[in-house]
Amino acid sequence: MKCPNCEQHELTEARENYLYQECGLGNVTLAGIVVRRCPGCGNVMPRVPNIEGLHDVIAHLLVTKPERLIAPEIVFLRKYLGWSGADFAKNMHCDRAQISKWEHGKVGMSKPYELLLREMVASGKKIEDYQRHEAAREKRFASRAVVLMLEEKEWREAA
Ligand SMILES: [Zn+2]
């Protein structure tokens, strides 16, 4: 297959562990997916099967993580819910300026807002997991590295 970007070089294809920055998070690696690369222009084209299922798993990991949510995770969850900034402000009962501060990491979300967001994500997707109620017990804002693997078309966290 020719590179659709430069239309000059043949794409190479290999399985690799791919840092999935397209989701907006810097800590999610997709294990062993097919990635096409152009040796000429540097175009990179990962093949990500079942993106909806993948985003379900990432959202679940976020709403159940014990550490507080960081700014890019808040943005991910807002987009996962399919909300604009205005939708987010309306559903969180706060103003746009507040949303902007959270999403740019100017201030951390206060616990009640963070728990509300987690609940909205969880209930929207009917995720039953008690652990999310334990959210925000840790004081530090942090994000651990996550490796996701495709098993029979379903994304799971690698052990
Ligand atoms: Zn190219």
mmCIF file of C-alpha atoms in Angstrom, residues 23-75:
data_model
loop_
_atom_site.group_PDB
_atom_site.id
_atom_site.type_symbol
_atom_site.label_atom_id
_atom_site.label_comp_id
_atom_site.label_asym_id
_atom_site.label_seq_id
_atom_site.Cartn_x
_atom_site.Cartn_y
_atom_site.Cartn_z
ATOM 1 C CA CYS A 23 -6.713 9.308 22.705
ATOM 2 C CA GLY A 24 -5.196 12.390 24.324
ATOM 3 C CA LEU A 25 -3.557 10.423 27.128
ATOM 4 C CA GLY A 26 0.184 9.933 27.315
ATOM 5 C CA ASN A 27 0.230 6.686 29.250
ATOM 6 C CA VAL A 28 -1.784 4.156 27.206
ATOM 7 C CA THR A 29 0.127 1.565 25.161
ATOM 8 C CA LEU A 30 -1.639 -0.826 22.808
ATOM 9 C CA ALA A 31 0.281 -4.101 22.817
ATOM 10 C CA GLY A 32 1.161 -5.766 19.529
ATOM 11 C CA ILE A 33 -1.068 -3.869 17.104
ATOM 12 C CA VAL A 34 -0.330 -3.513 13.398
ATOM 13 C CA VAL A 35 1.327 -0.194 12.601
ATOM 14 C CA ARG A 36 2.035 1.016 9.087
ATOM 15 C CA ARG A 37 4.827 3.503 8.578
ATOM 16 C CA CYS A 38 6.070 5.485 5.607
ATOM 17 C CA PRO A 39 9.879 5.339 5.297
ATOM 18 C CA GLY A 40 9.789 8.549 3.261
ATOM 19 C CA CYS A 41 7.642 11.151 5.014
ATOM 20 C CA GLY A 42 7.384 9.516 8.429
ATOM 21 C CA ASN A 43 3.596 9.061 8.263
ATOM 22 C CA VAL A 44 2.423 6.626 10.969
ATOM 23 C CA MET A 45 -0.832 4.719 10.626
ATOM 24 C CA PRO A 46 -1.771 2.417 13.499
ATOM 25 C CA ARG A 47 -4.551 -0.060 12.912
ATOM 26 C CA VAL A 48 -6.754 0.053 16.005
ATOM 27 C CA PRO A 49 -9.573 -2.504 15.956
ATOM 28 C CA ASN A 50 -12.724 -2.053 18.065
ATOM 29 C CA ILE A 51 -12.030 1.559 19.047
ATOM 30 C CA GLU A 52 -15.368 1.858 20.841
ATOM 31 C CA GLY A 53 -14.547 -1.153 23.028
ATOM 32 C CA LEU A 54 -11.066 0.231 23.590
ATOM 33 C CA HIS A 55 -12.443 3.567 24.776
ATOM 34 C CA ASP A 56 -14.913 1.762 27.051
ATOM 35 C CA VAL A 57 -11.978 0.008 28.723
ATOM 36 C CA ILE A 58 -9.949 3.214 29.057
ATOM 37 C CA ALA A 59 -12.962 5.058 30.515
ATOM 38 C CA HIS A 60 -13.532 2.229 32.983
ATOM 39 C CA LEU A 61 -9.890 2.329 34.066
ATOM 40 C CA LEU A 62 -10.163 6.079 34.609
ATOM 41 C CA VAL A 63 -13.368 6.036 36.662
ATOM 42 C CA THR A 64 -12.023 3.252 38.873
ATOM 43 C CA LYS A 65 -8.485 4.464 39.393
ATOM 44 C CA PRO A 66 -7.700 5.335 42.999
ATOM 45 C CA GLU A 67 -5.648 8.405 42.154
ATOM 46 C CA ARG A 68 -7.263 11.705 41.259
ATOM 47 C CA LEU A 69 -7.933 12.460 37.613
ATOM 48 C CA ILE A 70 -5.416 14.584 35.740
ATOM 49 C CA ALA A 71 -6.368 17.172 33.096
ATOM 50 C CA PRO A 72 -6.050 15.008 29.923
ATOM 51 C CA GLU A 73 -8.113 12.290 31.600
ATOM 52 C CA ILE A 74 -10.894 14.770 32.287
ATOM 53 C CA VAL A 75 -10.812 15.781 28.610
#
